[in-house]
PDB file of C-alpha atoms in Angstrom:
ATOM      1  CA  UNK A   1       0.000   0.000   0.000  1.00 49.00           C
ATOM      2  CA  UNK A   2       1.413   3.364  -0.994  1.00 50.00           C
ATOM      3  CA  UNK A   3       2.219   5.838   1.723  1.00 49.00           C
ATOM      4  CA  UNK A   4       0.032   8.945   1.877  1.00 50.00           C
ATOM      5  CA  UNK A   5       1.515  12.151   0.532  1.00 50.00           C
ATOM      6  CA  UNK A   6       3.565  14.124   3.026  1.00 46.00           C
ATOM      7  CA  UNK A   7       3.796  11.161   5.458  1.00 44.00           C
ATOM      8  CA  UNK A   8       6.798   9.282   6.830  1.00 45.00           C
ATOM      9  CA  UNK A   9       7.813   5.658   6.260  1.00 44.00           C
ATOM     10  CA  UNK A  10      10.334   3.272   7.682  1.00 44.00           C
ATOM     11  CA  UNK A  11      12.079   0.408   5.895  1.00 44.00           C
ATOM     12  CA  UNK A  12      14.295  -2.075   7.728  1.00 43.00           C
ATOM     13  CA  UNK A  13      14.478   0.198  10.741  1.00 41.00           C
ATOM     14  CA  UNK A  14      15.878   3.090   8.693  1.00 43.00           C
ATOM     15  CA  UNK A  15      13.968   6.323   9.148  1.00 43.00           C
ATOM     16  CA  UNK A  16      12.889   7.992   5.877  1.00 46.00           C
ATOM     17  CA  UNK A  17      12.318  11.714   5.646  1.00 47.00           C
ATOM     18  CA  UNK A  18       8.937  13.136   4.719  1.00 47.00           C
ATOM     19  CA  UNK A  19       8.324  13.727   1.032  1.00 45.00           C
ATOM     20  CA  UNK A  20       9.497  17.090  -0.330  1.00 51.00           C
ATOM     21  CA  UNK A  21       6.851  19.587  -1.254  1.00 52.00           C
ATOM     22  CA  UNK A  22       5.661  19.777  -4.895  1.00 47.00           C
ATOM     23  CA  UNK A  23       6.340  21.978  -6.711  1.00 49.00           C
ATOM     24  CA  UNK A  24       9.694  22.980  -5.203  1.00 48.00           C
ATOM     25  CA  UNK A  25      10.278  26.661  -4.629  1.00 44.00           C
ATOM     26  CA  UNK A  26      12.904  26.818  -7.397  1.00 42.00           C
ATOM     27  CA  UNK A  27      10.542  25.317  -9.941  1.00 44.00           C
ATOM     28  CA  UNK A  28       8.030  28.156 -10.182  1.00 41.00           C
ATOM     29  CA  UNK A  29       5.248  27.978 -12.780  1.00 41.00           C
ATOM     30  CA  UNK A  30       7.122  25.592 -15.051  1.00 40.00           C
ATOM     31  CA  UNK A  31       4.265  23.521 -16.361  1.00 42.00           C
ATOM     32  CA  UNK A  32       1.312  25.565 -17.711  1.00 40.00           C
ATOM     33  CA  UNK A  33       0.279  22.740 -20.056  1.00 42.00           C
ATOM     34  CA  UNK A  34      -1.782  20.792 -17.519  1.00 42.00           C
ATOM     35  CA  UNK A  35       0.712  17.970 -16.872  1.00 45.00           C
ATOM     36  CA  UNK A  36       1.593  19.156 -13.366  1.00 46.00           C
ATOM     37  CA  UNK A  37      -0.219  16.344 -11.541  1.00 45.00           C
ATOM     38  CA  UNK A  38       1.578  13.670 -13.558  1.00 49.00           C
ATOM     39  CA  UNK A  39       4.903  15.232 -12.655  1.00 52.00           C
ATOM     40  CA  UNK A  40       3.849  15.455  -9.024  1.00 53.00           C
ATOM     41  CA  UNK A  41       3.402  11.681  -8.988  1.00 54.00           C
ATOM     42  CA  UNK A  42       6.822  11.300 -10.616  1.00 56.00           C
ATOM     43  CA  UNK A  43       8.254  13.660  -7.998  1.00 47.00           C
ATOM     44  CA  UNK A  44       6.895  11.547  -5.160  1.00 55.00           C
ATOM     45  CA  UNK A  45       7.968   8.271  -6.745  1.00 57.00           C
ATOM     46  CA  UNK A  46      11.475   9.735  -6.942  1.00 53.00           C
ATOM     47  CA  UNK A  47      11.521   9.755  -3.129  1.00 53.00           C
ATOM     48  CA  UNK A  48      10.097   6.226  -2.718  1.00 53.00           C
ATOM     49  CA  UNK A  49      11.743   3.234  -4.371  1.00 53.00           C
ATOM     50  CA  UNK A  50      10.010   0.161  -5.685  1.00 49.00           C
ATOM     51  CA  UNK A  51       8.516  -2.474  -3.390  1.00 47.00           C
ATOM     52  CA  UNK A  52       7.932   0.078  -0.645  1.00 48.00           C
ATOM     53  CA  UNK A  53      11.573   1.029  -0.223  1.00 52.00           C
ATOM     54  CA  UNK A  54      12.854   4.498   0.466  1.00 52.00           C
ATOM     55  CA  UNK A  55      15.530   5.754  -1.921  1.00 55.00           C
ATOM     56  CA  UNK A  56      18.720   7.274  -0.632  1.00 61.00           C
ATOM     57  CA  UNK A  57      19.111  11.032  -0.676  1.00 62.00           C
ATOM     58  CA  UNK A  58      21.545  10.834  -3.594  1.00 65.00           C
ATOM     59  CA  UNK A  59      19.248   8.695  -5.743  1.00 64.00           C
ATOM     60  CA  UNK A  60      16.171  10.779  -4.951  1.00 64.00           C
ATOM     61  CA  UNK A  61      18.003  14.046  -5.638  1.00 66.00           C
ATOM     62  CA  UNK A  62      19.206  12.853  -9.043  1.00 67.00           C
ATOM     63  CA  UNK A  63      15.715  11.739 -10.040  1.00 65.00           C
ATOM     64  CA  UNK A  64      14.155  14.996  -8.853  1.00 60.00           C
ATOM     65  CA  UNK A  65      16.669  17.006 -10.887  1.00 60.00           C
ATOM     66  CA  UNK A  66      15.772  14.957 -13.965  1.00 62.00           C
ATOM     67  CA  UNK A  67      12.065  15.625 -13.407  1.00 54.00           C
ATOM     68  CA  UNK A  68      12.659  19.373 -13.027  1.00 51.00           C
ATOM     69  CA  UNK A  69      14.614  19.501 -16.283  1.00 52.00           C
ATOM     70  CA  UNK A  70      11.848  17.638 -18.106  1.00 52.00           C
ATOM     71  CA  UNK A  71       9.231  20.021 -16.673  1.00 48.00           C
ATOM     72  CA  UNK A  72      10.676  23.049 -18.466  1.00 47.00           C
ATOM     73  CA  UNK A  73      13.546  22.081 -20.763  1.00 43.00           C
ATOM     74  CA  UNK A  74      13.210  25.247 -22.836  1.00 50.00           C
ATOM     75  CA  UNK A  75      13.517  27.704 -19.922  1.00 58.00           C
ATOM     76  CA  UNK A  76      15.967  25.881 -17.652  1.00 60.00           C
ATOM     77  CA  UNK A  77      18.677  28.306 -16.538  1.00 69.00           C
ATOM     78  CA  UNK A  78      17.539  31.063 -18.926  1.00 84.00           C
ATOM     79  CA  UNK A  79      16.358  34.608 -18.355  1.00 91.00           C
ATOM     80  CA  UNK A  80      12.654  35.125 -19.027  1.00 93.00           C
ATOM     81  CA  UNK A  81      10.589  38.017 -20.391  1.00 95.00           C
ATOM     82  CA  UNK A  82       6.805  38.036 -20.018  1.00 96.00           C
ATOM     83  CA  UNK A  83       4.771  40.781 -21.692  1.00 97.00           C
ATOM     84  CA  UNK A  84       1.030  41.215 -21.068  1.00 97.00           C
ATOM     85  CA  UNK A  85      -0.954  44.083 -22.535  1.00 97.00           C
ATOM     86  CA  UNK A  86      -3.079  45.263 -25.414  1.00 97.00           C
ATOM     87  CA  UNK A  87      -3.172  47.187 -28.667  1.00 97.00           C
ATOM     88  CA  UNK A  88      -5.455  49.964 -27.507  1.00 97.00           C
ATOM     89  CA  UNK A  89      -6.175  51.670 -30.834  1.00 96.00           C
ATOM     90  CA  UNK A  90      -5.007  54.188 -33.418  1.00 96.00           C
ATOM     91  CA  UNK A  91      -5.433  57.893 -34.051  1.00 95.00           C
ATOM     92  CA  UNK A  92      -4.436  60.457 -36.654  1.00 93.00           C
ATOM     93  CA  UNK A  93      -5.341  58.434 -39.747  1.00 93.00           C
ATOM     94  CA  UNK A  94      -7.476  60.122 -42.420  1.00 87.00           C
ATOM     95  CA  UNK A  95      -9.781  57.112 -42.944  1.00 88.00           C
ATOM     96  CA  UNK A  96     -12.064  55.200 -40.632  1.00 89.00           C
ATOM     97  CA  UNK A  97     -12.722  51.436 -40.525  1.00 93.00           C
ATOM     98  CA  UNK A  98      -9.209  50.552 -39.406  1.00 96.00           C
ATOM     99  CA  UNK A  99      -7.591  47.272 -38.410  1.00 97.00           C
ATOM    100  CA  UNK A 100      -4.029  46.364 -37.512  1.00 97.00           C
ATOM    101  CA  UNK A 101      -1.761  43.441 -38.355  1.00 96.00           C
ATOM    102  CA  UNK A 102       1.007  42.894 -35.829  1.00 97.00           C
ATOM    103  CA  UNK A 103       3.970  40.590 -35.395  1.00 95.00           C
ATOM    104  CA  UNK A 104       6.921  40.008 -33.081  1.00 95.00           C
ATOM    105  CA  UNK A 105      10.530  39.653 -34.180  1.00 93.00           C
ATOM    106  CA  UNK A 106      13.409  38.617 -31.917  1.00 92.00           C
ATOM    107  CA  UNK A 107      17.021  37.557 -32.315  1.00 89.00           C
ATOM    108  CA  UNK A 108      18.316  34.030 -32.551  1.00 88.00           C
ATOM    109  CA  UNK A 109      19.056  33.819 -28.813  1.00 88.00           C
ATOM    110  CA  UNK A 110      15.377  34.270 -27.962  1.00 93.00           C
ATOM    111  CA  UNK A 111      12.833  31.462 -27.779  1.00 93.00           C
ATOM    112  CA  UNK A 112       9.071  31.960 -27.624  1.00 95.00           C
ATOM    113  CA  UNK A 113       7.690  29.772 -24.829  1.00 95.00           C
ATOM    114  CA  UNK A 114       4.041  30.836 -24.979  1.00 95.00           C
ATOM    115  CA  UNK A 115       1.872  33.192 -26.967  1.00 95.00           C
ATOM    116  CA  UNK A 116       1.500  34.094 -30.644  1.00 95.00           C
ATOM    117  CA  UNK A 117       4.133  35.546 -32.955  1.00 95.00           C
ATOM    118  CA  UNK A 118       1.621  37.477 -35.044  1.00 95.00           C
ATOM    119  CA  UNK A 119      -2.044  38.382 -35.194  1.00 96.00           C
ATOM    120  CA  UNK A 120      -4.680  40.789 -36.426  1.00 96.00           C
ATOM    121  CA  UNK A 121      -7.273  42.979 -34.748  1.00 97.00           C
ATOM    122  CA  UNK A 122     -10.893  43.455 -35.671  1.00 96.00           C
ATOM    123  CA  UNK A 123     -12.107  46.340 -37.869  1.00 95.00           C
ATOM    124  CA  UNK A 124     -13.279  49.340 -35.866  1.00 94.00           C
ATOM    125  CA  UNK A 125     -15.426  52.083 -37.393  1.00 92.00           C
ATOM    126  CA  UNK A 126     -15.545  55.025 -34.942  1.00 90.00           C
ATOM    127  CA  UNK A 127     -18.739  57.030 -35.135  1.00 86.00           C
ATOM    128  CA  UNK A 128     -17.276  60.108 -33.478  1.00 81.00           C
ATOM    129  CA  UNK A 129     -13.711  61.372 -33.615  1.00 83.00           C
ATOM    130  CA  UNK A 130     -10.747  59.851 -35.391  1.00 85.00           C
ATOM    131  CA  UNK A 131      -9.721  57.297 -32.734  1.00 93.00           C
ATOM    132  CA  UNK A 132     -10.241  53.606 -33.584  1.00 94.00           C
ATOM    133  CA  UNK A 133     -10.341  51.276 -30.564  1.00 95.00           C
ATOM    134  CA  UNK A 134      -9.254  47.635 -30.811  1.00 97.00           C
ATOM    135  CA  UNK A 135      -8.283  46.614 -27.247  1.00 96.00           C
ATOM    136  CA  UNK A 136      -6.575  43.596 -28.779  1.00 97.00           C
ATOM    137  CA  UNK A 137      -4.771  41.443 -26.154  1.00 96.00           C
ATOM    138  CA  UNK A 138      -1.048  40.663 -26.260  1.00 96.00           C
ATOM    139  CA  UNK A 139       0.451  37.926 -24.072  1.00 97.00           C
ATOM    140  CA  UNK A 140       3.893  36.492 -24.871  1.00 97.00           C
ATOM    141  CA  UNK A 141       6.544  34.690 -22.850  1.00 97.00           C
ATOM    142  CA  UNK A 142      10.188  34.583 -24.014  1.00 95.00           C
ATOM    143  CA  UNK A 143      13.321  32.864 -22.720  1.00 94.00           C
ATOM    144  CA  UNK A 144      16.824  34.007 -23.618  1.00 90.00           C
ATOM    145  CA  UNK A 145      20.493  33.701 -22.711  1.00 82.00           C
ATOM    146  CA  UNK A 146      21.513  37.075 -24.154  1.00 82.00           C
ATOM    147  CA  UNK A 147      20.285  40.617 -24.684  1.00 84.00           C
ATOM    148  CA  UNK A 148      21.061  40.887 -28.386  1.00 87.00           C
ATOM    149  CA  UNK A 149      18.013  40.898 -30.604  1.00 89.00           C
ATOM    150  CA  UNK A 150      15.613  42.260 -27.975  1.00 93.00           C
ATOM    151  CA  UNK A 151      12.049  41.585 -29.243  1.00 95.00           C
ATOM    152  CA  UNK A 152      10.326  44.283 -31.234  1.00 94.00           C
ATOM    153  CA  UNK A 153       6.727  44.678 -32.291  1.00 96.00           C
ATOM    154  CA  UNK A 154       6.049  45.596 -35.913  1.00 95.00           C
ATOM    155  CA  UNK A 155       2.689  46.964 -37.021  1.00 96.00           C
ATOM    156  CA  UNK A 156       0.712  47.492 -40.206  1.00 95.00           C
ATOM    157  CA  UNK A 157      -2.425  49.628 -40.121  1.00 96.00           C
ATOM    158  CA  UNK A 158      -5.002  48.946 -42.832  1.00 94.00           C
ATOM    159  CA  UNK A 159      -8.239  50.559 -43.959  1.00 92.00           C
ATOM    160  CA  UNK A 160     -11.205  48.506 -45.157  1.00 91.00           C
ATOM    161  CA  UNK A 161     -13.744  50.266 -47.373  1.00 85.00           C
ATOM    162  CA  UNK A 162     -17.475  49.550 -47.702  1.00 83.00           C
ATOM    163  CA  UNK A 163     -16.801  46.970 -50.442  1.00 82.00           C
ATOM    164  CA  UNK A 164     -14.407  44.971 -48.272  1.00 84.00           C
ATOM    165  CA  UNK A 165     -11.262  46.128 -50.068  1.00 83.00           C
ATOM    166  CA  UNK A 166      -8.187  46.709 -47.889  1.00 88.00           C
ATOM    167  CA  UNK A 167      -5.699  49.558 -48.257  1.00 88.00           C
ATOM    168  CA  UNK A 168      -2.422  49.919 -46.389  1.00 91.00           C
ATOM    169  CA  UNK A 169      -2.165  53.139 -44.380  1.00 92.00           C
ATOM    170  CA  UNK A 170       1.084  52.810 -42.469  1.00 92.00           C
ATOM    171  CA  UNK A 171       4.006  50.760 -41.160  1.00 93.00           C
ATOM    172  CA  UNK A 172       5.580  51.066 -37.751  1.00 92.00           C
ATOM    173  CA  UNK A 173       7.590  49.226 -35.112  1.00 92.00           C
ATOM    174  CA  UNK A 174       8.753  49.648 -31.534  1.00 93.00           C
ATOM    175  CA  UNK A 175      10.921  47.643 -29.148  1.00 94.00           C
ATOM    176  CA  UNK A 176       9.228  45.957 -26.218  1.00 95.00           C
ATOM    177  CA  UNK A 177      10.052  47.802 -22.974  1.00 94.00           C
ATOM    178  CA  UNK A 178      13.156  46.542 -21.177  1.00 90.00           C
ATOM    179  CA  UNK A 179      12.147  47.644 -17.664  1.00 91.00           C
ATOM    180  CA  UNK A 180       9.518  45.917 -15.517  1.00 93.00           C
ATOM    181  CA  UNK A 181       6.232  47.625 -14.847  1.00 95.00           C
ATOM    182  CA  UNK A 182       3.354  49.136 -16.813  1.00 97.00           C
ATOM    183  CA  UNK A 183       4.089  51.163 -19.932  1.00 97.00           C
ATOM    184  CA  UNK A 184       1.957  53.317 -22.241  1.00 97.00           C
ATOM    185  CA  UNK A 185       3.537  53.443 -25.703  1.00 96.00           C
ATOM    186  CA  UNK A 186       2.775  55.448 -28.829  1.00 96.00           C
ATOM    187  CA  UNK A 187       4.121  53.978 -32.049  1.00 96.00           C
ATOM    188  CA  UNK A 188       4.207  56.451 -34.936  1.00 95.00           C
ATOM    189  CA  UNK A 189       3.679  55.013 -38.410  1.00 94.00           C
ATOM    190  CA  UNK A 190       4.688  55.945 -41.952  1.00 91.00           C
ATOM    191  CA  UNK A 191       4.029  54.809 -45.490  1.00 88.00           C
ATOM    192  CA  UNK A 192       6.022  54.949 -48.741  1.00 86.00           C
ATOM    193  CA  UNK A 193       5.627  58.281 -50.460  1.00 80.00           C
ATOM    194  CA  UNK A 194       5.749  57.016 -54.030  1.00 64.00           C
ATOM    195  CA  UNK A 195       6.054  59.001 -57.218  1.00 68.00           C
ATOM    196  CA  UNK A 196       3.792  61.896 -58.225  1.00 70.00           C
ATOM    197  CA  UNK A 197       1.764  59.582 -60.444  1.00 69.00           C
ATOM    198  CA  UNK A 198       1.318  57.075 -57.597  1.00 65.00           C
ATOM    199  CA  UNK A 199       0.184  59.845 -55.249  1.00 65.00           C
ATOM    200  CA  UNK A 200      -2.431  61.044 -57.783  1.00 66.00           C
ATOM    201  CA  UNK A 201      -3.611  57.470 -58.257  1.00 65.00           C
ATOM    202  CA  UNK A 202      -3.931  57.055 -54.473  1.00 65.00           C
ATOM    203  CA  UNK A 203      -5.936  60.286 -54.241  1.00 62.00           C
ATOM    204  CA  UNK A 204      -8.551  59.261 -56.835  1.00 59.00           C
ATOM    205  CA  UNK A 205      -8.448  55.450 -56.865  1.00 64.00           C
ATOM    206  CA  UNK A 206      -7.069  54.527 -53.457  1.00 64.00           C
ATOM    207  CA  UNK A 207      -4.315  52.029 -52.802  1.00 68.00           C
ATOM    208  CA  UNK A 208      -0.695  53.071 -53.071  1.00 73.00           C
ATOM    209  CA  UNK A 209       2.829  51.638 -53.015  1.00 74.00           C
ATOM    210  CA  UNK A 210       3.717  48.902 -50.515  1.00 76.00           C
ATOM    211  CA  UNK A 211       6.952  47.315 -49.420  1.00 81.00           C
ATOM    212  CA  UNK A 212       7.875  44.170 -51.318  1.00 78.00           C
ATOM    213  CA  UNK A 213       9.501  42.797 -48.156  1.00 75.00           C
ATOM    214  CA  UNK A 214       7.519  43.893 -45.065  1.00 78.00           C
ATOM    215  CA  UNK A 215      10.471  43.123 -42.795  1.00 77.00           C
ATOM    216  CA  UNK A 216      12.224  46.170 -44.276  1.00 75.00           C
ATOM    217  CA  UNK A 217       9.956  48.252 -42.030  1.00 77.00           C
ATOM    218  CA  UNK A 218      11.938  47.184 -38.939  1.00 78.00           C
ATOM    219  CA  UNK A 219      15.283  46.131 -40.471  1.00 74.00           C
ATOM    220  CA  UNK A 220      17.812  48.944 -40.129  1.00 70.00           C
ATOM    221  CA  UNK A 221      19.820  47.898 -43.160  1.00 68.00           C
ATOM    222  CA  UNK A 222      17.447  49.007 -45.939  1.00 68.00           C
ATOM    223  CA  UNK A 223      15.145  51.502 -44.278  1.00 68.00           C
ATOM    224  CA  UNK A 224      17.343  54.519 -45.022  1.00 71.00           C
ATOM    225  CA  UNK A 225      16.693  54.040 -48.757  1.00 74.00           C
ATOM    226  CA  UNK A 226      12.959  54.637 -48.436  1.00 77.00           C
ATOM    227  CA  UNK A 227      11.140  57.902 -49.124  1.00 81.00           C
ATOM    228  CA  UNK A 228       8.240  58.063 -46.712  1.00 84.00           C
ATOM    229  CA  UNK A 229       5.541  60.314 -45.324  1.00 86.00           C
ATOM    230  CA  UNK A 230       4.023  60.392 -41.860  1.00 90.00           C
ATOM    231  CA  UNK A 231       0.835  58.540 -41.029  1.00 91.00           C
ATOM    232  CA  UNK A 232      -1.068  58.080 -37.758  1.00 94.00           C
ATOM    233  CA  UNK A 233      -0.157  56.703 -34.344  1.00 96.00           C
ATOM    234  CA  UNK A 234      -0.855  53.334 -32.711  1.00 97.00           C
ATOM    235  CA  UNK A 235      -1.335  53.288 -28.930  1.00 98.00           C
ATOM    236  CA  UNK A 236      -0.315  50.362 -26.715  1.00 97.00           C
ATOM    237  CA  UNK A 237      -0.438  49.442 -23.040  1.00 97.00           C
ATOM    238  CA  UNK A 238       2.105  46.816 -21.980  1.00 97.00           C
ATOM    239  CA  UNK A 239       3.064  45.241 -18.667  1.00 97.00           C
ATOM    240  CA  UNK A 240       6.553  43.713 -18.450  1.00 96.00           C
ATOM    241  CA  UNK A 241       7.825  41.008 -16.077  1.00 94.00           C
ATOM    242  CA  UNK A 242      11.517  40.032 -15.973  1.00 93.00           C
ATOM    243  CA  UNK A 243      13.002  36.946 -14.347  1.00 90.00           C
ATOM    244  CA  UNK A 244      16.577  35.679 -13.800  1.00 86.00           C
ATOM    245  CA  UNK A 245      18.186  38.597 -15.657  1.00 85.00           C
ATOM    246  CA  UNK A 246      20.435  39.214 -12.638  1.00 82.00           C
ATOM    247  CA  UNK A 247      22.259  35.989 -13.487  1.00 77.00           C
ATOM    248  CA  UNK A 248      23.588  37.715 -16.601  1.00 73.00           C
ATOM    249  CA  UNK A 249      24.625  40.962 -14.897  1.00 71.00           C
ATOM    250  CA  UNK A 250      21.457  42.907 -15.802  1.00 70.00           C
ATOM    251  CA  UNK A 251      19.944  44.911 -12.964  1.00 65.00           C
ATOM    252  CA  UNK A 252      16.160  45.156 -13.237  1.00 61.00           C
TER     253      UNK A 252
END
């Protein structure tokens, strides 16, 4: 018969310590996928051997370390960045019926543990004023071993007319905040200016020039070649949580 959790057992006169608490304090929220109870059973079996025998401290410690590594292999020993917030809306654009396409780009040292890399808001048609509200949620969790390639958020604001046709109004990007706490950000946008003929065509027919490679909007290498004009502003509210950055000499 298995011993109840948190109890003590004896085997051959040797006193066995009570089972360690699950999850351990160093583990944290390592298993958001719903497999925590299975690992709890593994954790307890690491303390008790087969046939009702108690494992030695060395054997139990090695098995517990193996279970912890399997619980979160992607974030073990790495600094973590968790961003929770929303795309509030946009202002300053000449058209109504706006929606926004967004995406996240990070360097090779960063790994996305949870959340989406890209998404799109709904279309908002403000009845009064020029502010479109989306309140689109953002929730991402990164792990990294370096600061190079800090994640940045790139945006595309589009207009949808009454016939369902979409027209690009502006590109923009901003880096995610690097300090913990709540942040209110304003990301200004721009669009390619185009030639005089393209500007006349945009005035009467709509549309306009677009980037062949959208990543040029946030890549520093080619952006200086573009001729652009200002567009509206996208407003964001982001909350930032940092973990284990002190291990890499970063004071938060």
